[in-house]
CSV table of C-alpha atoms in Angstrom, one decimal:
chain,number,residue,atom,x,y,z
T,1,MET,CA,-10.1,87.7,86.7
T,2,GLU,CA,-10.5,84.7,89.4
T,3,GLU,CA,-6.7,85.6,89.8
T,4,ASN,CA,-6.9,89.3,90.1
T,5,GLY,CA,-9.6,88.6,92.8
T,6,LYS,CA,-7.4,86.7,94.7
T,7,LYS,CA,-4.4,89.0,94.7
T,8,VAL,CA,-7.0,91.6,96.0
T,9,THR,CA,-7.7,89.6,99.0
T,10,ARG,CA,-4.6,88.3,99.4
T,11,ARG,CA,-3.1,92.1,99.9
T,12,LYS,CA,-6.1,93.1,101.3
T,13,PHE,CA,-5.2,90.7,103.9
T,14,LEU,CA,-1.3,91.8,104.4
T,15,GLU,CA,-2.8,95.3,104.9
T,16,ALA,CA,-4.7,94.7,107.4
T,17,GLY,CA,-2.5,92.5,109.1
T,18,ILE,CA,-0.1,95.1,109.1
T,19,GLY,CA,-2.4,97.6,110.6
T,20,VAL,CA,-3.5,95.4,113.3
T,21,ILE,CA,-0.1,94.8,114.5
T,22,THR,CA,1.5,97.8,114.0
T,23,GLY,CA,-1.8,99.5,115.6
T,24,ALA,CA,-1.8,97.1,118.6
T,25,ILE,CA,1.8,97.9,119.3
T,26,ALA,CA,1.7,101.4,119.3
T,27,VAL,CA,-1.3,101.4,121.5
T,28,GLY,CA,0.0,99.2,123.6
T,29,LEU,CA,3.7,100.7,124.2
T,30,GLY,CA,2.0,104.3,124.3
T,31,GLY,CA,-0.7,103.7,126.6
T,32,THR,CA,1.8,102.1,129.1
T,33,ALA,CA,4.3,104.8,129.1
T,34,LEU,CA,1.3,107.6,129.1
T,35,THR,CA,-0.7,105.9,132.2
T,36,SER,CA,2.8,105.8,133.8
T,37,ILE,CA,3.2,109.9,133.1
T,38,GLY,CA,-0.3,110.5,133.9
T,39,ALA,CA,-0.3,108.2,137.1
T,40,PRO,CA,1.1,110.7,139.7
T,41,ALA,CA,-1.9,113.3,138.7
T,42,ILE,CA,-3.9,110.7,141.1
T,43,THR,CA,-1.6,109.2,143.1
T,44,ASN,CA,0.9,112.0,144.3
T,45,LYS,CA,-1.4,113.1,147.0
T,46,ARG,CA,0.1,115.4,150.0
T,47,GLU,CA,-1.0,114.3,152.8
T,48,GLY,CA,-1.8,116.3,155.9
T,49,LYS,CA,0.3,116.1,159.1
T,50,TRP,CA,0.5,117.8,162.4
T,51,VAL,CA,3.3,120.2,162.7
T,52,GLU,CA,5.0,121.9,165.4
T,53,ALA,CA,5.1,125.5,164.6
T,54,GLY,CA,6.6,127.4,167.3
T,55,ASN,CA,5.9,128.5,171.1
T,56,ALA,CA,1.9,129.6,171.6
T,57,SER,CA,3.0,131.9,174.3
T,58,GLU,CA,5.0,134.1,171.7
T,59,LEU,CA,2.1,134.3,169.1
T,60,ALA,CA,-0.6,134.9,171.7
T,61,ASP,CA,-1.1,138.6,170.8
T,62,GLY,CA,-4.5,137.9,169.2
T,63,GLN,CA,-2.6,139.4,165.7
T,64,PHE,CA,-2.1,137.4,162.5
T,65,HIS,CA,1.6,135.8,162.0
T,66,LYS,CA,3.0,135.0,159.0
T,67,ILE,CA,4.6,131.4,159.7
T,68,GLY,CA,6.5,129.2,157.3
T,69,ILE,CA,6.0,125.9,158.2
T,70,THR,CA,9.0,123.2,156.8
T,71,TYR,CA,8.3,119.8,157.2
T,72,ASP,CA,8.8,116.0,156.1
T,73,ALA,CA,7.1,115.1,153.4
T,74,LYS,CA,6.7,112.7,150.4
T,75,ASP,CA,6.4,114.4,146.8
T,76,GLY,CA,6.9,111.7,144.7
T,77,TRP,CA,10.6,110.0,144.6
T,78,LEU,CA,11.5,112.9,146.7
T,79,GLU,CA,11.0,112.3,150.6
T,80,GLY,CA,12.2,115.6,152.4
T,81,LYS,CA,11.7,118.8,153.5
T,82,VAL,CA,8.6,120.9,151.6
T,83,LYS,CA,7.7,124.3,153.0
T,84,GLN,CA,3.9,125.8,153.2
T,85,LEU,CA,3.0,129.5,154.7
T,86,VAL,CA,0.1,130.2,156.8
T,87,TYR,CA,-1.4,132.9,158.7
T,88,VAL,CA,-2.0,132.1,162.3
T,89,LYS,CA,-4.0,134.2,165.2
T,90,VAL,CA,-3.6,132.9,168.7
T,91,ASN,CA,-6.0,133.8,171.4
T,92,GLY,CA,-5.6,131.9,174.5
T,93,GLU,CA,-6.4,128.2,173.8
T,94,GLU,CA,-7.8,129.0,170.4
T,95,VAL,CA,-6.2,129.2,167.3
T,96,PHE,CA,-7.4,130.5,163.9
T,97,ALA,CA,-5.1,129.3,160.7
T,98,LEU,CA,-5.3,130.4,157.1
T,99,SER,CA,-3.4,129.2,154.4
T,100,ALA,CA,-1.9,131.9,152.1
T,101,THR,CA,-2.5,130.5,148.7
T,102,CYS,CA,-4.9,132.4,147.0
T,103,THR,CA,-7.5,130.4,145.8
T,104,HIS,CA,-7.7,132.2,142.5
T,105,LEU,CA,-4.3,131.2,140.7
T,106,GLY,CA,-2.2,130.0,143.9
T,107,CYS,CA,-0.1,133.2,144.9
T,108,ASN,CA,0.8,133.5,148.4
T,109,VAL,CA,-1.4,136.5,150.1
T,110,ASN,CA,-0.1,139.5,152.1
T,111,PHE,CA,-1.8,141.0,155.5
T,112,ASP,CA,-2.4,144.2,155.0
T,113,GLU,CA,-2.6,145.8,159.0
T,114,GLN,CA,-3.9,149.0,157.7
T,115,SER,CA,-7.2,147.2,156.1
T,116,GLY,CA,-6.8,144.3,158.0
T,117,ASN,CA,-7.4,142.3,155.2
T,118,PHE,CA,-5.3,139.9,153.3
T,119,LYS,CA,-4.2,141.1,149.8
T,120,CYS,CA,-3.1,138.9,147.0
T,121,PRO,CA,0.0,140.7,145.0
T,122,CYS,CA,-0.7,139.0,141.4
T,123,HIS,CA,-4.2,139.9,140.8
T,124,SER,CA,-5.4,142.1,143.5
T,125,GLY,CA,-7.5,139.1,145.4
T,126,VAL,CA,-9.1,140.6,148.3
T,127,TYR,CA,-9.9,138.3,151.8
T,128,ASP,CA,-11.2,139.6,154.8
T,129,ALA,CA,-9.6,138.6,158.6
T,130,THR,CA,-11.9,135.4,158.0
T,131,GLY,CA,-10.5,134.2,154.9
T,132,GLU,CA,-13.7,135.3,153.1
T,133,ASN,CA,-13.1,136.5,149.8
T,134,VAL,CA,-14.5,140.2,149.1
T,135,SER,CA,-13.1,141.4,146.2
T,136,GLY,CA,-11.1,140.9,143.3
T,137,PRO,CA,-10.9,137.7,141.0
T,138,PRO,CA,-11.2,135.0,144.0
T,139,THR,CA,-14.8,133.3,144.0
T,140,HIS,CA,-13.4,130.8,147.2
T,141,SER,CA,-12.4,132.0,150.9
T,142,LEU,CA,-8.6,131.3,151.6
T,143,ALA,CA,-8.6,127.3,152.8
T,144,LYS,CA,-8.6,126.9,156.6
T,145,LEU,CA,-5.9,124.5,158.7
T,146,GLU,CA,-6.8,122.8,161.6
T,147,ALA,CA,-4.4,123.9,164.7
T,148,LYS,CA,-4.4,123.6,168.3
T,149,VAL,CA,-2.0,124.5,171.5
T,150,GLU,CA,-0.6,121.4,172.9
T,151,ASP,CA,2.1,121.8,175.9
T,152,GLY,CA,2.5,125.4,175.2
T,153,LYS,CA,3.4,124.6,171.7
T,154,LEU,CA,1.3,125.6,168.3
T,155,MET,CA,0.7,122.7,166.3
T,156,ILE,CA,-0.9,123.1,162.9
T,157,ASN,CA,-2.6,120.0,160.6
T,158,THR,CA,-1.0,120.6,157.1
T,159,ALA,CA,-4.4,119.6,155.1
T,160,LEU,CA,-5.9,122.4,153.6
T,161,LYS,CA,-9.6,122.2,154.5
T,162,GLU,CA,-11.2,123.7,151.4
T,163,ALA,CA,-14.3,125.8,152.4
K,1,MET,CA,-12.1,113.5,111.2
K,2,PHE,CA,-8.2,112.4,110.5
K,3,GLY,CA,-8.6,110.9,107.1
K,4,ARG,CA,-9.9,114.5,106.4
K,5,LEU,CA,-7.6,116.5,108.2
K,6,ILE,CA,-5.2,114.4,106.1
K,7,GLU,CA,-6.8,115.2,103.0
K,8,VAL,CA,-6.5,118.5,103.3
K,9,PHE,CA,-2.6,118.7,103.8
K,10,ASP,CA,-2.2,115.8,101.1
K,11,ARG,CA,-4.2,117.7,98.4
K,12,ARG,CA,-1.1,120.6,98.7
K,13,LEU,CA,1.7,118.8,99.7
K,14,GLY,CA,1.2,115.3,97.9
K,15,PHE,CA,2.8,113.2,100.5
K,16,ARG,CA,0.9,110.6,99.8
K,17,GLU,CA,1.8,110.0,96.2
K,18,GLU,CA,5.3,110.4,97.5
K,19,PHE,CA,5.3,108.2,100.6
K,20,LYS,CA,3.7,105.7,98.4
K,21,ARG,CA,6.2,105.7,95.3
K,22,ASN,CA,9.6,106.2,97.3
K,23,VAL,CA,8.7,104.0,100.6
K,24,LEU,CA,6.2,101.4,99.9
K,25,ASP,CA,5.8,100.4,96.2
K,26,HIS,CA,9.3,99.6,96.2
K,27,PRO,CA,10.0,96.1,94.8
K,28,VAL,CA,11.7,93.6,97.3
K,29,PRO,CA,14.0,90.5,95.9
K,30,PRO,CA,11.7,87.6,95.4
K,31,ARG,CA,12.4,84.5,97.9
K,32,ILE,CA,13.5,87.0,100.6
K,33,ASN,CA,13.5,85.3,104.0
K,34,LEU,CA,13.0,85.9,107.8
K,35,THR,CA,16.5,86.6,108.3
K,36,TYR,CA,16.4,89.9,106.6
K,37,CYS,CA,13.9,91.1,109.4
K,38,PHE,CA,16.7,91.2,112.2
K,39,GLY,CA,17.2,95.0,110.8
K,40,GLY,CA,13.7,95.8,110.9
K,41,ILE,CA,13.7,94.3,114.5
K,42,THR,CA,16.5,96.6,115.3
K,43,PHE,CA,14.4,99.5,114.3
K,44,LEU,CA,11.5,98.4,116.1
K,45,LEU,CA,13.5,97.7,119.9
K,46,TYR,CA,14.8,101.3,119.0
K,47,LEU,CA,11.4,102.8,119.1
K,48,LEU,CA,10.8,100.5,122.1
K,49,LEU,CA,13.8,102.1,124.0
K,50,ALA,CA,13.0,105.7,122.8
K,51,VAL,CA,9.1,105.6,124.1
K,52,THR,CA,10.3,103.7,127.3
K,53,GLY,CA,13.2,106.0,127.9
K,54,VAL,CA,11.3,108.8,127.2
K,55,ALA,CA,8.7,107.8,129.7
K,56,MET,CA,11.8,107.3,132.3
K,57,LEU,CA,12.9,110.7,131.6
K,58,PHE,CA,9.7,112.4,133.3
K,59,PHE,CA,11.0,110.8,136.6
K,60,TYR,CA,14.6,110.1,136.6
K,61,VAL,CA,17.1,113.2,138.0
K,62,PRO,CA,20.9,112.6,136.9
K,63,SER,CA,22.4,113.5,140.1
K,64,ILE,CA,24.4,111.6,142.4
K,65,ASP,CA,22.1,112.4,145.4
K,66,HIS,CA,18.9,111.6,143.5
K,67,ALA,CA,19.5,109.1,140.7
K,68,PHE,CA,19.4,106.0,143.0
K,69,VAL,CA,16.1,107.4,144.7
K,70,THR,CA,14.2,108.2,141.5
K,71,VAL,CA,15.4,104.6,140.0
K,72,GLU,CA,13.9,103.0,143.4
K,73,TYR,CA,10.7,105.5,142.6
K,74,ILE,CA,10.1,104.4,139.0
K,75,THR,CA,11.1,100.6,140.3
K,76,PHE,CA,8.4,100.3,142.8
K,77,ASP,CA,6.0,103.1,143.1
K,78,LEU,CA,4.9,104.3,140.1
K,79,PRO,CA,2.0,102.7,138.3
K,80,LEU,CA,3.7,100.7,135.4
K,81,GLY,CA,6.9,102.5,136.2
K,82,ASN,CA,8.6,98.7,136.6
K,83,PRO,CA,7.2,97.3,133.1
K,84,ILE,CA,8.4,100.3,131.5
K,85,ARG,CA,12.0,100.0,132.9
K,86,ALA,CA,12.0,96.5,132.3
K,87,ILE,CA,11.1,96.9,128.7
K,88,HIS,CA,14.2,99.1,128.3
K,89,HIS,CA,15.9,96.9,129.8
K,90,TRP,CA,15.2,93.7,128.0
K,91,SER,CA,14.7,95.8,124.9
K,92,ALA,CA,18.6,97.1,125.1
K,93,ASN,CA,19.5,93.3,125.6
K,94,ILE,CA,17.9,92.0,122.9
K,95,MET,CA,18.9,95.1,120.6
K,96,ILE,CA,22.6,93.9,121.0
K,97,THR,CA,21.8,90.6,119.7
K,98,ALA,CA,19.7,91.4,116.7
K,99,VAL,CA,22.1,94.2,116.0
K,100,PHE,CA,25.0,91.3,115.8
K,101,LEU,CA,22.3,88.8,113.7
K,102,HIS,CA,21.8,91.5,111.4
K,103,MET,CA,25.4,92.1,110.5
K,104,LEU,CA,26.0,88.6,110.4
K,105,ARG,CA,23.2,88.1,107.9
K,106,VAL,CA,24.6,91.1,105.7
K,107,TYR,CA,27.9,89.3,106.0
K,108,VAL,CA,26.8,85.6,104.9
K,109,TYR,CA,24.5,87.2,102.2
K,110,GLY,CA,27.9,89.4,100.7
K,111,ALA,CA,25.1,92.5,101.1
K,112,TYR,CA,27.7,95.1,101.9
K,113,LYS,CA,29.9,94.3,98.6
K,114,ASN,CA,29.3,97.1,96.1
K,115,PRO,CA,27.6,99.4,95.4
K,116,ARG,CA,26.4,99.2,99.4
K,117,GLU,CA,29.8,99.8,101.2
K,118,PHE,CA,28.1,102.6,103.1
K,119,ASN,CA,25.1,100.9,103.8
K,120,TRP,CA,27.5,98.6,105.9
K,121,VAL,CA,30.0,101.5,107.4
K,122,THR,CA,27.1,103.6,108.6
K,123,GLY,CA,25.7,100.3,109.8
K,124,VAL,CA,29.1,100.1,112.0
K,125,PHE,CA,28.7,103.5,113.0
K,126,LEU,CA,25.3,102.2,114.3
K,127,PHE,CA,26.6,99.5,115.9
K,128,GLY,CA,29.3,101.9,117.9
K,129,ILE,CA,26.6,104.2,118.6
K,130,THR,CA,24.3,101.0,120.2
K,131,LEU,CA,27.2,99.9,122.3
K,132,ALA,CA,27.6,103.6,123.7
K,133,PHE,CA,23.8,103.8,124.5
K,134,GLY,CA,24.6,100.3,126.4
K,135,PHE,CA,27.7,101.9,128.3
K,136,THR,CA,26.1,104.9,129.1
K,137,GLY,CA,22.5,103.6,130.1
K,138,TYR,CA,24.1,101.3,132.5
K,139,LEU,CA,25.7,104.1,134.8
K,140,LEU,CA,22.5,106.1,135.2
K,141,PRO,CA,21.0,103.8,138.0
K,142,TRP,CA,23.7,104.8,140.3
K,143,ASP,CA,24.1,101.9,142.2
K,144,GLN,CA,27.0,99.7,143.1
K,145,LYS,CA,27.1,97.8,140.1
K,146,ALA,CA,26.4,100.8,137.7
K,147,TYR,CA,29.3,102.3,139.5
K,148,TRP,CA,32.2,99.9,139.5
K,149,ALA,CA,31.4,98.6,135.9
K,150,THR,CA,31.4,101.8,135.0
K,151,LYS,CA,34.9,102.8,136.9
K,152,VAL,CA,36.9,100.0,135.1
K,153,GLY,CA,35.4,101.1,131.6
K,154,VAL,CA,36.3,104.3,131.6
K,155,LEU,CA,39.6,104.2,133.3
K,156,MET,CA,40.5,101.4,130.1
K,157,PRO,CA,41.6,104.0,127.9
K,158,LYS,CA,44.3,105.3,130.6
K,159,SER,CA,46.6,102.5,128.9
K,160,LEU,CA,47.2,104.3,125.7
K,161,PRO,CA,50.2,106.3,126.1
K,162,VAL,CA,50.0,110.2,125.9
K,163,ALA,CA,46.3,111.2,125.2
K,164,GLY,CA,45.3,107.8,127.4
K,165,PRO,CA,45.1,109.6,131.2
K,166,PHE,CA,43.2,112.7,129.3
K,167,LEU,CA,40.8,110.4,127.7
K,168,SER,CA,40.0,108.9,130.8
K,169,GLN,CA,39.5,112.1,132.7
K,170,LEU,CA,37.3,113.7,129.8
K,171,LEU,CA,35.2,110.4,130.1
K,172,MET,CA,34.8,110.8,133.9
K,173,GLY,CA,34.5,114.8,133.7
K,174,GLY,CA,37.3,115.1,136.1
K,175,ASP,CA,39.9,113.0,138.1
K,176,ASP,CA,36.8,110.9,139.9
K,177,LEU,CA,33.7,108.7,138.9
K,178,GLY,CA,31.2,111.9,140.3
K,179,ALA,CA,28.6,113.8,139.3
K,180,LEU,CA,30.3,115.5,136.6
K,181,THR,CA,30.3,111.6,135.1
K,182,LEU,CA,26.5,111.2,135.7
K,183,SER,CA,25.5,114.3,134.0
K,184,ARG,CA,27.6,113.3,131.2
K,185,PHE,CA,26.1,109.9,130.6
K,186,PHE,CA,23.1,111.1,131.1
K,187,ALA,CA,23.4,114.2,128.4
K,188,ILE,CA,25.3,111.7,125.8
K,189,HIS,CA,22.8,109.1,126.5
K,190,VAL,CA,19.6,110.6,126.0
K,191,ALA,CA,20.5,113.5,124.0
K,192,VAL,CA,23.7,113.3,121.9
K,193,LEU,CA,23.5,109.3,120.9
K,194,PRO,CA,19.6,109.7,119.8
K,195,ILE,CA,20.8,112.2,117.6
K,196,LEU,CA,23.6,110.5,115.9
K,197,THR,CA,21.2,107.4,115.7
K,198,VAL,CA,18.7,109.8,113.8
K,199,ILE,CA,21.1,111.1,111.1
K,200,PHE,CA,23.0,107.3,110.8
K,201,LEU,CA,19.7,105.6,110.2
K,202,ALA,CA,18.4,108.2,107.8
K,203,GLY,CA,21.4,107.8,105.7
K,204,HIS,CA,21.4,103.9,106.2
K,205,PHE,CA,17.7,103.7,105.3
K,206,TRP,CA,18.2,106.0,102.1
K,207,MET,CA,21.0,104.2,100.5
K,208,ILE,CA,18.8,100.8,101.1
K,209,ARG,CA,16.2,102.7,99.2
K,210,ARG,CA,18.3,104.1,96.4
K,211,LEU,CA,20.2,100.9,96.3
K,212,GLY,CA,17.8,98.2,96.7
K,213,ILE,CA,17.9,95.1,99.4
K,214,SER,CA,20.5,92.8,97.9
K,215,LYS,CA,19.5,89.4,96.1
K,216,PRO,CA,19.1,86.6,98.2
K,217,LEU,CA,21.3,83.9,97.2
S,1,MET,CA,9.6,86.2,80.8
S,2,ALA,CA,7.9,89.5,81.5
S,3,GLU,CA,4.6,88.0,82.4
S,4,LYS,CA,6.2,85.7,84.7
S,5,ASN,CA,8.3,88.6,86.5
S,6,ASP,CA,5.2,90.9,86.7
S,7,LYS,CA,3.8,87.8,88.7
S,8,LYS,CA,6.6,87.4,90.8
S,9,GLN,CA,7.0,90.8,91.7
S,10,VAL,CA,7.4,91.4,95.6
S,11,LEU,CA,6.7,94.8,97.1
S,12,PHE,CA,8.3,96.3,100.0
S,13,TYR,CA,4.5,97.3,101.1
S,14,PRO,CA,2.4,94.8,102.1
S,15,ASP,CA,4.6,91.7,101.2
S,16,PHE,CA,7.7,92.4,102.9
S,17,LEU,CA,6.2,94.8,105.7
S,18,PHE,CA,3.5,91.8,106.6
S,19,LYS,CA,6.8,89.6,107.2
S,20,GLU,CA,8.2,92.5,109.3
S,21,ALA,CA,4.9,93.0,111.0
S,22,ILE,CA,5.0,89.3,112.4
S,23,ALA,CA,8.3,89.3,113.6
S,24,ALA,CA,8.1,92.7,115.2
S,25,LEU,CA,5.0,91.2,117.0
S,26,ILE,CA,6.7,88.2,118.2
S,27,VAL,CA,9.9,90.2,119.7
S,28,VAL,CA,7.3,92.7,121.7
S,29,ILE,CA,5.6,89.8,123.0
S,30,ALA,CA,8.9,88.3,124.0
S,31,VAL,CA,10.2,91.8,125.5
S,32,VAL,CA,6.7,92.3,127.6
S,33,ALA,CA,6.9,88.4,128.4
S,34,LEU,CA,10.6,89.0,129.7
S,35,ALA,CA,9.6,92.4,131.3
S,36,LEU,CA,6.7,90.8,133.3
S,37,ALA,CA,8.1,87.6,134.6
S,38,LEU,CA,11.6,89.0,135.1
S,39,PRO,CA,10.4,92.5,136.8
S,40,MET,CA,13.4,95.0,137.6
S,41,LYS,CA,15.3,95.3,141.0
S,42,VAL,CA,17.5,98.0,142.6
S,43,GLY,CA,21.1,97.3,143.8
S,44,ASP,CA,22.6,99.3,146.7
S,45,PRO,CA,23.4,102.6,146.2
S,46,ALA,CA,26.7,103.3,144.6
S,47,ASP,CA,29.5,103.6,147.1
S,48,PRO,CA,32.9,105.0,146.2
S,49,SER,CA,34.1,103.5,149.8
S,50,ASP,CA,33.4,99.9,149.3
S,51,SER,CA,36.0,97.5,148.8
S,52,SER,CA,34.0,94.3,148.3
S,53,PHE,CA,32.1,94.6,145.4
S,54,LYS,CA,33.1,93.2,142.2
S,55,PRO,CA,32.5,95.0,138.9
S,56,ARG,CA,31.1,92.6,136.1
S,57,PRO,CA,30.2,94.6,132.9
S,58,GLU,CA,27.0,93.7,130.7
S,59,TRP,CA,27.4,90.5,129.0
S,60,TYR,CA,28.0,92.4,125.6
S,61,PHE,CA,31.1,94.1,127.1
S,62,MET,CA,32.2,90.5,128.9
S,63,ALA,CA,34.7,89.6,125.9
S,64,PRO,CA,37.4,92.5,126.4
S,65,PHE,CA,36.9,92.3,130.2
S,66,TYR,CA,37.9,88.7,129.9
S,67,LEU,CA,40.7,89.5,127.9
S,68,LEU,CA,41.5,92.2,130.2
S,69,LYS,CA,42.1,89.6,132.6
S,70,ILE,CA,44.4,87.4,130.7
S,71,PHE,CA,46.5,89.7,129.5
S,72,PRO,CA,49.7,90.6,131.5
S,73,SER,CA,49.7,93.8,133.0
S,74,SER,CA,52.4,95.1,130.2
S,75,LEU,CA,50.5,94.2,127.5
S,76,GLU,CA,47.1,95.9,129.2
S,77,ILE,CA,46.9,98.0,126.0
S,78,VAL,CA,46.1,95.3,123.8
S,79,PRO,CA,43.1,94.3,125.0
S,80,THR,CA,41.8,97.9,126.3
S,81,VAL,CA,42.7,99.6,123.4
S,82,VAL,CA,44.4,98.2,120.3
S,83,LEU,CA,41.8,95.1,119.7
S,84,PRO,CA,38.5,97.0,120.2
S,85,GLY,CA,40.2,99.7,118.1
S,86,LEU,CA,41.5,97.3,115.1
S,87,VAL,CA,37.9,95.7,115.2
S,88,PHE,CA,36.4,98.7,114.5
S,89,ILE,CA,38.4,99.9,111.5
S,90,ALA,CA,38.5,96.1,110.2
S,91,LEU,CA,34.9,96.3,110.4
S,92,MET,CA,34.9,99.8,108.8
S,93,VAL,CA,37.3,99.4,105.7
S,94,PHE,CA,36.1,95.6,105.0
S,95,PRO,CA,33.6,95.9,102.1
S,96,PHE,CA,36.4,98.4,100.6
S,97,LEU,CA,38.9,95.6,100.9
S,98,ASP,CA,36.7,92.8,99.8
S,99,ARG,CA,36.6,93.5,96.2
S,100,ASN,CA,35.2,90.2,95.1
S,101,PRO,CA,32.0,90.3,93.8
S,102,GLU,CA,30.8,86.9,94.5
S,103,THR,CA,28.0,86.8,96.9
S,104,SER,CA,27.4,83.1,97.7
S,105,PRO,CA,29.1,81.9,101.1
S,106,ARG,CA,30.0,79.0,99.2
S,107,LYS,CA,32.4,80.5,96.9
S,108,ARG,CA,33.8,83.0,99.4
S,109,PRO,CA,35.8,80.8,101.6
S,110,VAL,CA,38.4,83.6,103.1
S,111,ALA,CA,35.7,85.8,104.1
S,112,MET,CA,33.3,83.2,105.7
S,113,ALA,CA,36.6,81.6,107.6
S,114,LEU,CA,37.2,84.8,108.9
S,115,MET,CA,33.4,85.5,110.1
S,116,GLY,CA,33.3,82.2,111.5
S,117,GLY,CA,36.9,83.0,113.5
S,118,GLY,CA,35.7,86.1,114.6
S,119,VAL,CA,32.0,85.0,115.6
S,120,VAL,CA,33.7,81.7,117.8
S,121,LEU,CA,36.3,84.0,119.3
S,122,THR,CA,34.1,86.9,120.5
S,123,ILE,CA,31.0,84.0,121.6
S,124,LEU,CA,34.2,82.1,123.0
S,125,PHE,CA,35.4,85.1,125.3
S,126,THR,CA,32.4,86.1,126.2
S,127,VAL,CA,31.0,82.8,127.8
S,128,LEU,CA,34.6,82.6,129.3
S,129,GLY,CA,34.1,85.9,130.6
S,130,ILE,CA,30.3,85.4,132.5
S,131,SER,CA,31.8,82.1,133.6
S,132,ALA,CA,34.8,83.5,135.2
């Protein structure tokens, strides 16, 4: 009986040892791998920078212009060109810039000359000329960007100002 | 919760009983010593290599324009990237040693003898696969060391008459060590060899189970 | 006799796996310690137009690398193809050639001598290759 009891405790001890060791290795290793895989979700941020986007005088007609800007940025391991689409309206020294990214699911919106609204081709979201969402699925207005005219050049800051 | 879920499936599949009978409850020879652990250690190192390898697959790019940059990113920028790459590196080196010691133990104990000849044969294949892992993995960082050591390696079969030059071209994917060499070494390292390993390892383990661990001296 | 056997019976789980788990723990600690003590670096990017770089293989390919150095170039095929090929074929067919059922190393002098020679040569060429 006592022998039997000893045997059971020994078995229990061995089983617990195997469980703890394999568990610790699995959690440690898996945790390390998952941390590393997940980390860019937090660390890989796009930082705003001032980018030149053409001559202000050529754009100064009070109309929206669709401008694709290309600039050097860091995206994970890539240090190279990234692209971004903005709508810009220049009135003399005054510049108004909107991000083209629909706040619903990220498609690029198009400016509709007839209605003076921005329309999203994906799910028919509509924004007015100030970027306010007026109909369709979007619940937020288009993001604004800082923009200015400097030495006759149009300068845009790529950081999005969420409304 | 998890236990309940296992219960649900076990009631239908009965795998717990099967697993207990076929894997856990097998008697092993008494007086089995620590040298019997080298095979298990090799398997453990393979698992470490697989997990760290998959983690690096999320970041590595097998292109001659980006491979070096992505390895730099893993090494210096990625949180925990350096330990992951270092664990991959050290596990690989220790694995070669563990395989060697495992083979020595099996040899000294005469464990390759009838009826276990094919345990040994699958083991020799696994040994070759391990070396192939080392050779193909060495090129992937695309640094000077990788490039020149691999260049010597892929040109070695050239001295074989008739088929030799073609073998070298086949390894390089052309006349020179370049973009296609890197992609094929990558494909072999992360897809072909892991699949081959699983196949030969399954055979290796299955035969150990069927034939038992050979008796110690 | 049967009773004695029952008492002595050792099971794969948990008896042997416990030993394996301890060994696994030691190896994992060693690997992690090495990884933290000697973090990875990167070399210079591959440059096919460079002529100053002396290629060296990983230590486990040092033995054939060393042989390649000492063999005359007319016999280059020996270390590059013939020897590695022969080693693999020999390993592959060895269990079928050695039909001696004896397992104790003391009673297998020929097999032990073959192994000893092989191991000594492999280690010797590896060390010579590394120090060359």
